[in-house]
Amino acid sequence: MGSLQQQQHHVSGGYNSHQVVAVPETPPTGGHDQQIHEHKKPGWRNFLSYVGPGFLVSLAYLDPGNLETDLQAGANHGYELLWVILIGLIFALVIQSLAANLGVSTGKHLSELCKAEYPRYVRYCLWILAEIAVIAADIPEVIGTAFALNILFHIPVWVGVLCTGLSTLLLLGLQRYGVRKLELLIAILVFIMAACFFGELSYVKPPAKDVMKGMFIPKLSGNGATGDAIALLGALVMPHNLFLHSALVLSRKIPNSVRGINDACRFFLIESGFALFVAFLINVAVISVSGTVCLAKDLSKDNTERCNDLTLNSASFLLKNVLGRSSSTVYAIALLASGQSSTITGTYAGQYIMQGFLDMKMKTWIRNFMTRCIAITPSLIVSIIGGSSGAGRLIIIASMILSFELPFALIPLLKFSSSSTKMGPHKNSIYIVVFSWILGLGIMGINIYYLSTAFVDWLIHNNLPKVGNVFIGIIVFPLMAVYILSVIYLMFRKDTVVTFIEPTNFDPIAQTRMEKGDNNVDGENELQPVPYREDLADIPLPQ
């Protein structure tokens, strides 16, 4: 990446560390003219050169896991949990922007910084948890695709689960013929689903007062409301997305100046805000349609039974008012597109998690096939034993797993992005630090509260013999303690590795010229540029 320079320095005591320095580089012939030309580009054209990472990341907020949790939240609680969607996507915008800023300002993505900062055993634990998060995020995509195949071709769900492995290979094969065209087609199909729910929304006409009340007045009442709220948060705020976004921004060529880095951070914020706003509208529409239809007073007996056990497999009846008999086919095609488009984010996240923590790169198709096969196993077992309803519950469980794992990606991100040793002058302001930590601690507190109370409630009310309850308690309570202690360790551990050095330590003139965007630097203190990130060059985004 041309904007950030990396040099290995030998300091006193023989200590050896990799440091990232935001200093100017000597451009090739004509490089300065090109820099001036870029500064003269209109603002909107300059902005368009950064568009891509936010929209690719936002696909994860429209995957089958989100649709499943939205449908069940609406059917069970009406509009009561819309505030969770609002807070979740505001929080998602904040942390996704922090992830983008971290990558732009340091030249490294989150998993690489975790590897540099933490001891080996901590690093390996974080890597395992991140891989589990990728697998948990992949489970809804597997089941969503299986449901779509079941609706289209009437094949059993467990057969559809097996077919998802083949569909992944087919998707990767089609990428060879033009990945941008394929992604555009998938995006169009996903927005077809959005158009269907918006059309149904205009037909059922949910009461605006109740929708606004549910969006801005936090409330958790009714059986299972806390669990559904946790599942909604887990489906919205995904830990692997933080690793992914911090890597995707490195595919852009950032101007080599403080102003260039600040502009890039602002452009990525605007892009992420727009993409997540679209995702927010779609999620609100799904919940509102589900809540309005399922809580209607004149609901038929068949639809009442469907609403009581609403899954992705049975949700097409919600669109009959708009699409009539073709509702199930159009819904299934859009659901298939949703599941398959989400595999792109999961595949790249897994690739860069492995590359960052282990310094090991794997071919994309091998990585995708491995994670998909691992995700197929629990989905296949549950779908064979429990059928479509069991598979639907597995999606909720996967979303809750993601929510519980969030602190192990979120805490390092919050600490690194607020650290002058990692970010230099680009670290978070005190307002962003306070706001992001309040939101983060709130979500982590909800997770720990639900983890504790749900288990204790289950332990009291289950039908197992007392010996079995004692045995389970002996195993689970220490694991809960380890979880809480691990979160506390990450929060209060002091960062020790410096990955940013003030350029003024080497050359005050270089600092002044860098801030002005002047790349013509001479002098013996000049640092050599980092080689272009070849590991990021194959990301299918516009350059």
XYZ file of C-alpha atoms in Angstrom:
543
model
C 0.000 0.000 0.000
C 1.607 3.216 -1.204
C 0.541 5.458 1.663
C 2.058 3.668 4.622
C 5.633 2.632 4.945
C 6.897 -0.275 6.989
C 10.473 -0.584 8.227
C 12.079 -3.001 10.620
C 14.063 -1.047 13.213
C 16.761 -2.233 15.614
C 16.480 -0.346 18.874
C 18.452 -0.465 22.104
C 18.685 -3.766 23.839
C 18.510 -5.714 20.597
C 14.701 -5.511 20.505
C 13.341 -6.059 17.014
C 9.852 -4.902 15.983
C 7.826 -4.168 12.863
C 6.801 -0.525 12.830
C 4.383 1.271 10.526
C 5.344 4.845 9.712
C 3.153 7.300 7.825
C 5.885 9.087 5.887
C 6.161 10.077 2.259
C 7.851 7.940 -0.300
C 9.820 8.939 -3.381
C 7.459 8.465 -6.296
C 8.381 7.187 -9.702
C 8.688 9.629 -12.568
C 5.456 11.520 -12.973
C 4.227 10.417 -9.534
C 4.005 13.978 -8.221
C 2.029 15.092 -11.247
C -0.333 12.181 -10.713
C -0.728 13.185 -7.040
C -1.621 16.765 -8.077
C -4.035 15.395 -10.675
C -5.743 13.274 -8.025
C -6.143 16.307 -5.767
C -7.860 18.121 -8.650
C -10.392 15.345 -9.215
C -13.970 16.302 -8.355
C -15.074 15.191 -4.892
C -17.632 12.691 -6.154
C -15.122 11.045 -8.509
C -12.610 10.822 -5.697
C -15.303 9.284 -3.479
C -16.234 6.683 -6.105
C -12.673 5.367 -6.127
C -13.218 4.269 -2.500
C -16.639 2.662 -3.012
C -16.692 -1.120 -2.632
C -15.568 -2.408 0.794
C -18.604 -1.069 2.681
C -21.096 -2.534 0.230
C -19.347 -5.904 0.219
C -19.343 -5.964 4.030
C -23.023 -4.900 4.124
C -24.006 -8.129 2.334
C -23.433 -9.852 5.671
C -26.271 -7.764 7.147
C -28.716 -9.181 4.577
C -27.843 -12.860 4.856
C -30.295 -15.685 5.734
C -29.357 -15.410 9.411
C -30.627 -11.836 9.512
C -33.804 -12.762 7.657
C -34.502 -15.678 10.010
C -34.006 -13.646 13.195
C -36.005 -10.721 11.752
C -38.922 -12.965 10.809
C -39.046 -14.641 14.222
C -38.644 -11.351 16.106
C -41.566 -9.880 14.173
C -43.780 -12.952 14.537
C -43.093 -13.312 18.283
C -42.908 -9.695 19.420
C -44.336 -7.512 16.662
C -42.516 -4.178 16.456
C -41.152 -4.374 19.993
C -37.571 -5.263 18.997
C -37.097 -2.689 16.222
C -34.971 -0.642 18.636
C -32.475 -3.516 18.655
C -32.111 -3.186 14.869
C -31.579 0.579 15.178
C -28.968 0.340 17.933
C -27.331 -2.669 16.284
C -26.825 -0.929 12.941
C -25.679 2.350 14.543
C -23.167 0.302 16.487
C -22.261 -1.614 13.330
C -21.574 1.676 11.517
C -19.322 2.866 14.348
C -17.253 -0.279 14.643
C -17.061 -0.939 10.886
C -15.746 2.615 10.466
C -13.205 2.003 13.226
C -12.104 -1.183 11.439
C -11.708 0.728 8.154
C -9.748 3.520 9.863
C -7.487 0.966 11.534
C -6.564 -0.600 8.203
C -6.051 2.734 6.423
C -3.946 4.301 9.190
C -1.717 1.337 10.035
C -1.396 -0.522 6.728
C -2.273 -3.734 8.593
C -5.592 -5.416 9.192
C -6.942 -6.372 12.594
C -5.730 -9.977 12.688
C -2.175 -8.885 11.784
C -2.151 -6.382 14.624
C -3.497 -9.033 17.024
C -0.640 -11.298 16.007
C 1.894 -8.523 16.645
C 0.416 -7.471 19.994
C -0.625 -10.605 21.917
C 1.395 -13.543 23.294
C 1.333 -16.764 21.307
C -1.274 -18.634 23.392
C -3.625 -15.623 23.373
C -3.129 -15.216 19.648
C -4.020 -18.833 18.961
C -7.128 -18.612 21.164
C -8.272 -15.480 19.308
C -7.637 -17.218 15.984
C -9.711 -20.266 16.978
C -12.561 -18.045 18.170
C -12.438 -16.043 14.936
C -12.586 -19.248 12.875
C -15.578 -20.449 14.924
C -17.252 -17.096 14.183
C -16.736 -17.621 10.438
C -18.246 -21.114 10.681
C -21.180 -19.836 12.776
C -21.817 -17.142 10.168
C -21.655 -19.755 7.416
C -24.324 -22.001 8.976
C -27.263 -19.673 8.129
C -25.981 -19.419 4.558
C -25.919 -23.213 4.266
C -29.425 -23.626 5.704
C -30.834 -20.653 3.775
C -29.568 -22.131 0.517
C -31.019 -25.539 1.470
C -34.420 -23.949 2.198
C -34.341 -22.166 -1.163
C -33.608 -25.434 -2.974
C -36.389 -27.114 -0.989
C -38.920 -24.486 -2.091
C -37.780 -24.512 -5.726
C -37.301 -28.242 -6.301
C -39.081 -29.856 -3.300
C -35.983 -31.772 -2.233
C -35.457 -32.597 1.471
C -33.618 -29.983 3.499
C -30.759 -32.343 4.337
C -30.207 -33.031 0.624
C -30.191 -29.265 0.035
C -27.532 -28.920 2.742
C -25.330 -31.358 0.841
C -25.970 -29.467 -2.400
C -24.655 -26.245 -0.896
C -21.115 -27.581 -1.236
C -21.656 -27.971 -4.976
C -23.286 -24.537 -5.212
C -20.209 -23.005 -3.608
C -17.934 -24.582 -6.208
C -20.337 -23.406 -8.936
C -20.228 -19.875 -7.579
C -16.448 -19.878 -7.566
C -16.434 -21.269 -11.107
C -18.676 -18.453 -12.307
C -16.347 -15.902 -10.719
C -13.752 -16.753 -13.361
C -16.048 -15.293 -16.028
C -16.387 -11.913 -14.349
C -16.790 -11.610 -10.611
C -18.057 -8.027 -10.758
C -20.913 -9.034 -13.069
C -21.738 -11.973 -10.822
C -21.783 -9.803 -7.704
C -24.006 -7.280 -9.482
C -26.450 -10.054 -10.398
C -26.492 -11.320 -6.804
C -27.028 -7.801 -5.479
C -29.951 -7.318 -7.873
C -31.550 -10.560 -6.680
C -31.080 -9.598 -3.031
C -32.733 -6.249 -3.689
C -35.571 -8.068 -5.440
C -36.288 -9.609 -2.036
C -36.079 -6.131 -0.511
C -38.545 -4.812 -3.095
C -40.931 -7.682 -2.286
C -40.971 -6.845 1.426
C -41.299 -3.109 0.753
C -44.220 -3.863 -1.579
C -45.838 -6.059 1.073
C -45.166 -3.338 3.638
C -47.219 -0.860 1.587
C -50.039 -3.444 1.383
C -50.291 -4.462 5.045
C -49.736 -0.858 6.246
C -48.321 -1.383 9.755
C -49.355 1.356 12.219
C -46.676 4.043 11.997
C -47.077 4.967 15.666
C -46.346 1.413 16.833
C -43.392 1.099 14.454
C -41.832 4.351 15.719
C -42.513 3.372 19.320
C -40.832 -0.001 18.793
C -37.865 1.717 17.129
C -37.155 4.351 19.790
C -38.527 2.940 23.077
C -36.407 -0.010 24.340
C -38.563 -2.799 25.684
C -38.052 -6.490 26.449
C -41.318 -8.149 27.432
C -42.841 -11.465 26.573
C -41.448 -14.957 26.570
C -38.046 -15.234 24.894
C -37.674 -11.506 24.129
C -34.161 -11.320 25.561
C -33.032 -14.351 23.567
C -34.495 -12.942 20.356
C -32.813 -9.568 21.029
C -29.449 -11.302 21.536
C -29.981 -13.239 18.296
C -30.792 -10.014 16.433
C -27.603 -8.382 17.690
C -25.600 -11.486 16.832
C -26.977 -11.508 13.304
C -26.261 -7.793 12.843
C -22.881 -7.251 14.506
C -20.609 -10.038 13.314
C -17.059 -10.378 14.654
C -15.575 -11.692 11.408
C -16.784 -8.542 9.614
C -14.350 -6.458 11.671
C -11.407 -8.499 10.413
C -12.788 -8.339 6.876
C -13.396 -4.594 6.650
C -9.964 -3.693 8.013
C -8.460 -5.811 5.211
C -10.729 -4.729 2.342
C -9.766 -1.057 2.655
C -6.136 -1.989 2.013
C -7.064 -2.712 -1.608
C -7.377 1.047 -2.169
C -4.474 3.354 -2.990
C -4.546 6.077 -0.358
C -2.754 9.424 -1.056
C 0.460 9.601 0.935
C -0.437 12.434 3.310
C -2.255 13.051 6.557
C -5.024 14.752 4.592
C -5.199 11.805 2.197
C -5.627 9.343 5.074
C -8.267 11.535 6.725
C -10.157 11.856 3.428
C -10.065 8.087 2.932
C -11.457 7.510 6.438
C -14.246 10.000 5.771
C -15.121 8.456 2.403
C -15.218 4.950 3.900
C -17.510 6.274 6.670
C -19.924 7.800 4.121
C -19.927 4.626 2.013
C -20.505 2.361 5.031
C -23.239 4.669 6.301
C -25.161 4.513 3.045
C -24.780 0.733 2.674
C -25.837 0.067 6.276
C -28.780 2.468 5.994
C -30.109 0.364 3.101
C -29.580 -2.775 5.212
C -31.417 -1.092 8.109
C -34.450 -0.301 5.945
C -34.611 -3.879 4.668
C -34.377 -5.351 8.177
C -37.100 -2.995 9.448
C -39.328 -3.937 6.512
C -38.924 -7.669 7.194
C -39.741 -7.310 10.900
C -42.693 -4.993 10.207
C -44.202 -7.300 7.582
C -43.768 -10.354 9.801
C -45.211 -8.558 12.837
C -48.177 -7.053 10.978
C -49.194 -10.293 9.265
C -48.673 -12.614 12.215
C -50.302 -10.362 14.822
C -53.364 -9.582 12.697
C -56.684 -10.330 14.395
C -58.256 -11.989 11.345
C -55.341 -14.385 10.738
C -56.383 -17.736 9.286
C -55.737 -20.971 11.166
C -53.065 -22.134 8.675
C -51.198 -18.838 8.838
C -51.439 -18.850 12.645
C -49.668 -22.217 12.735
C -47.024 -20.946 10.324
C -46.418 -17.824 12.425
C -46.044 -19.900 15.582
C -43.101 -21.712 13.981
C -41.911 -19.230 11.367
C -38.759 -20.215 9.485
C -37.089 -19.235 6.249
C -38.686 -22.314 4.731
C -42.251 -21.211 5.471
C -42.005 -17.428 5.188
C -43.013 -17.102 1.538
C -46.711 -16.841 2.533
C -45.886 -13.356 3.878
C -45.479 -12.131 0.292
C -48.653 -13.598 -1.231
C -50.462 -10.273 -1.091
C -47.910 -8.842 -3.534
C -46.802 -11.789 -5.626
C -49.722 -14.206 -5.462
C -48.894 -17.748 -6.538
C -45.414 -16.817 -7.717
C -44.450 -15.603 -4.234
C -42.723 -18.827 -3.219
C -40.613 -19.000 -6.403
C -39.464 -15.382 -6.289
C -38.832 -15.634 -2.542
C -36.773 -18.809 -3.006
C -34.648 -17.268 -5.778
C -33.932 -14.201 -3.654
C -33.183 -16.404 -0.614
C -30.774 -18.455 -2.732
C -29.047 -15.250 -3.856
C -28.882 -14.009 -0.262
C -27.221 -17.206 0.939
C -24.741 -17.401 -1.910
C -23.760 -13.717 -1.881
C -22.987 -13.960 1.826
C -20.428 -16.678 1.138
C -18.191 -14.038 -0.431
C -17.819 -12.104 2.829
C -17.286 -15.284 4.847
C -14.666 -16.607 2.442
C -12.573 -13.446 2.421
C -12.912 -12.983 6.184
C -11.658 -16.522 6.763
C -8.793 -15.985 4.318
C -7.493 -12.868 6.062
C -8.051 -14.218 9.556
C -5.841 -17.172 8.699
C -3.279 -15.031 6.881
C -3.099 -12.480 9.708
C -2.943 -14.762 12.750
C -0.885 -17.587 11.243
C 0.883 -15.803 8.383
C -0.486 -18.545 6.128
C -2.386 -17.987 2.910
C -4.693 -20.569 1.378
C -6.237 -20.575 -2.089
C -9.707 -19.060 -2.081
C -11.519 -22.147 -3.393
C -9.802 -24.438 -0.860
C -10.626 -22.046 1.975
C -14.240 -21.694 0.881
C -14.713 -25.432 0.452
C -13.167 -26.174 3.880
C -15.332 -23.707 5.824
C -18.434 -24.773 3.924
C -17.794 -28.466 4.657
C -17.284 -27.689 8.356
C -20.517 -25.670 8.410
C -22.379 -28.433 6.583
C -21.722 -30.974 9.358
C -23.907 -29.487 12.168
C -26.466 -28.288 9.610
C -26.723 -31.767 8.117
C -27.102 -33.502 11.500
C -29.750 -31.060 12.743
C -31.716 -31.071 9.468
C -31.815 -34.894 9.416
C -32.907 -35.164 13.064
C -35.031 -32.042 13.484
C -36.122 -31.249 9.926
C -36.712 -27.696 8.767
C -37.804 -26.445 12.204
C -34.624 -27.779 13.805
C -32.536 -26.182 11.052
C -34.318 -22.889 11.681
C -33.464 -23.049 15.384
C -29.824 -23.742 14.473
C -29.732 -20.374 12.687
C -30.814 -18.671 15.924
C -28.140 -20.584 17.875
C -25.471 -19.585 15.316
C -26.482 -15.923 15.675
C -26.198 -16.170 19.458
C -22.728 -17.735 19.115
C -21.672 -14.755 17.007
C -22.975 -12.362 19.650
C -21.076 -14.144 22.442
C -17.862 -14.117 20.389
C -18.073 -10.429 19.517
C -15.957 -9.166 22.494
C -12.912 -11.112 21.283
C -12.800 -9.085 18.061
C -14.377 -5.881 19.354
C -12.116 -5.234 22.361
C -8.844 -5.424 20.354
C -10.377 -3.140 17.710
C -11.489 -0.535 20.277
C -8.125 -0.584 22.021
C -5.982 -0.480 18.869
C -8.018 2.281 17.191
C -7.757 4.440 20.343
C -4.024 3.871 20.816
C -1.411 6.403 19.744
C 1.117 3.553 19.543
C -0.994 1.932 16.810
C -2.709 4.869 15.090
C -0.482 7.878 15.768
C -2.316 11.148 15.035
C -5.241 9.197 13.531
C -6.370 7.645 16.818
C -9.985 8.037 17.922
C -11.126 11.259 19.545
C -12.239 11.116 23.155
C -15.894 11.370 22.066
C -15.595 8.337 19.756
C -13.708 6.431 22.467
C -16.427 7.075 25.072
C -19.322 6.409 22.662
C -17.867 3.183 21.231
C -16.924 1.796 24.646
C -20.394 2.550 26.077
C -22.016 0.680 23.183
C -19.492 -2.147 23.366
C -19.803 -2.592 27.128
C -23.584 -2.472 26.812
C -23.661 -5.331 24.305
C -21.072 -7.354 26.249
C -23.038 -6.812 29.465
C -26.252 -8.021 27.793
C -24.419 -11.101 26.526
C -22.996 -12.007 29.943
C -26.339 -11.353 31.664
C -28.202 -13.545 29.196
C -25.541 -16.254 29.334
C -25.806 -16.429 33.121
C -29.567 -16.118 33.585
C -30.524 -18.396 30.696
C -28.287 -21.195 31.929
C -29.426 -20.873 35.550
C -33.079 -20.840 34.431
C -32.531 -23.938 32.321
C -30.707 -25.656 35.198
C -33.645 -25.017 37.540
C -36.460 -26.038 35.207
C -35.053 -28.992 33.249
C -36.133 -32.568 33.856
C -32.667 -34.057 34.322
C -31.800 -35.909 37.548
C -29.976 -33.926 40.209
C -26.733 -35.764 39.538
C -26.881 -34.665 35.898
C -27.519 -31.045 36.872
C -24.560 -31.093 39.261
C -22.308 -32.592 36.595
C -23.371 -30.004 34.003
C -22.916 -27.185 36.522
C -19.391 -28.371 37.332
C -18.514 -28.144 33.622
C -20.405 -25.001 32.565
C -19.832 -22.598 35.482
C -16.011 -22.740 35.149
C -16.403 -22.114 31.399
C -18.552 -19.057 32.150
C -15.897 -17.820 34.571
C -13.183 -18.314 31.943
C -15.287 -16.366 29.418
C -15.722 -13.416 31.797
C -12.053 -13.456 32.876
C -10.947 -13.545 29.226
C -13.030 -10.462 28.441
C -11.587 -8.666 31.480
C -8.037 -9.646 30.441
C -8.468 -8.194 26.952
C -10.009 -4.999 28.344
C -7.346 -4.212 30.939
C -4.219 -5.632 29.328
C -1.858 -2.797 28.428
C -0.698 -2.743 24.819
C 3.070 -3.054 24.566
C 3.925 -3.270 20.860
C 4.466 0.003 18.996
C 3.468 -0.092 15.334
C 3.515 3.667 14.702
C 6.460 6.052 15.035
C 6.115 9.802 14.693
C 7.866 10.789 11.457
C 9.319 13.827 13.281
C 11.600 11.405 15.118
C 13.431 10.989 11.821
C 12.911 14.132 9.762
C 10.845 17.202 10.738
C 10.838 18.400 7.123
C 9.370 15.043 6.024
C 6.528 15.515 8.512
C 5.704 18.972 7.118
C 5.843 17.802 3.526
C 3.740 14.729 4.324
C 0.999 16.881 5.858
C 0.987 19.039 2.717
C 0.843 15.976 0.474
C 4.255 16.708 -1.099
C 5.989 13.451 -2.086
C 9.233 14.981 -3.385
C 11.542 14.145 -0.493
C 15.283 13.856 -0.553
C 17.510 12.902 2.300
C 19.300 10.024 3.885
C 16.539 9.451 6.430
C 14.043 8.433 3.745
C 12.404 5.064 4.391
C 11.744 2.503 1.693
C 8.109 1.852 0.739
C 6.226 -1.282 1.619
C 5.827 -3.730 -1.291
C 2.322 -3.727 -2.738
C 0.000 -6.000 -0.722
C -0.149 -8.936 -3.123
C -2.283 -10.849 -0.617
C -4.972 -8.210 -1.123
C -4.591 -7.765 -4.868
C -7.101 -10.497 -5.793
C -10.032 -8.901 -3.932
C -12.687 -8.395 -6.626
C -13.275 -4.702 -6.022
C -12.928 -1.773 -8.455
C -9.560 -0.080 -8.263
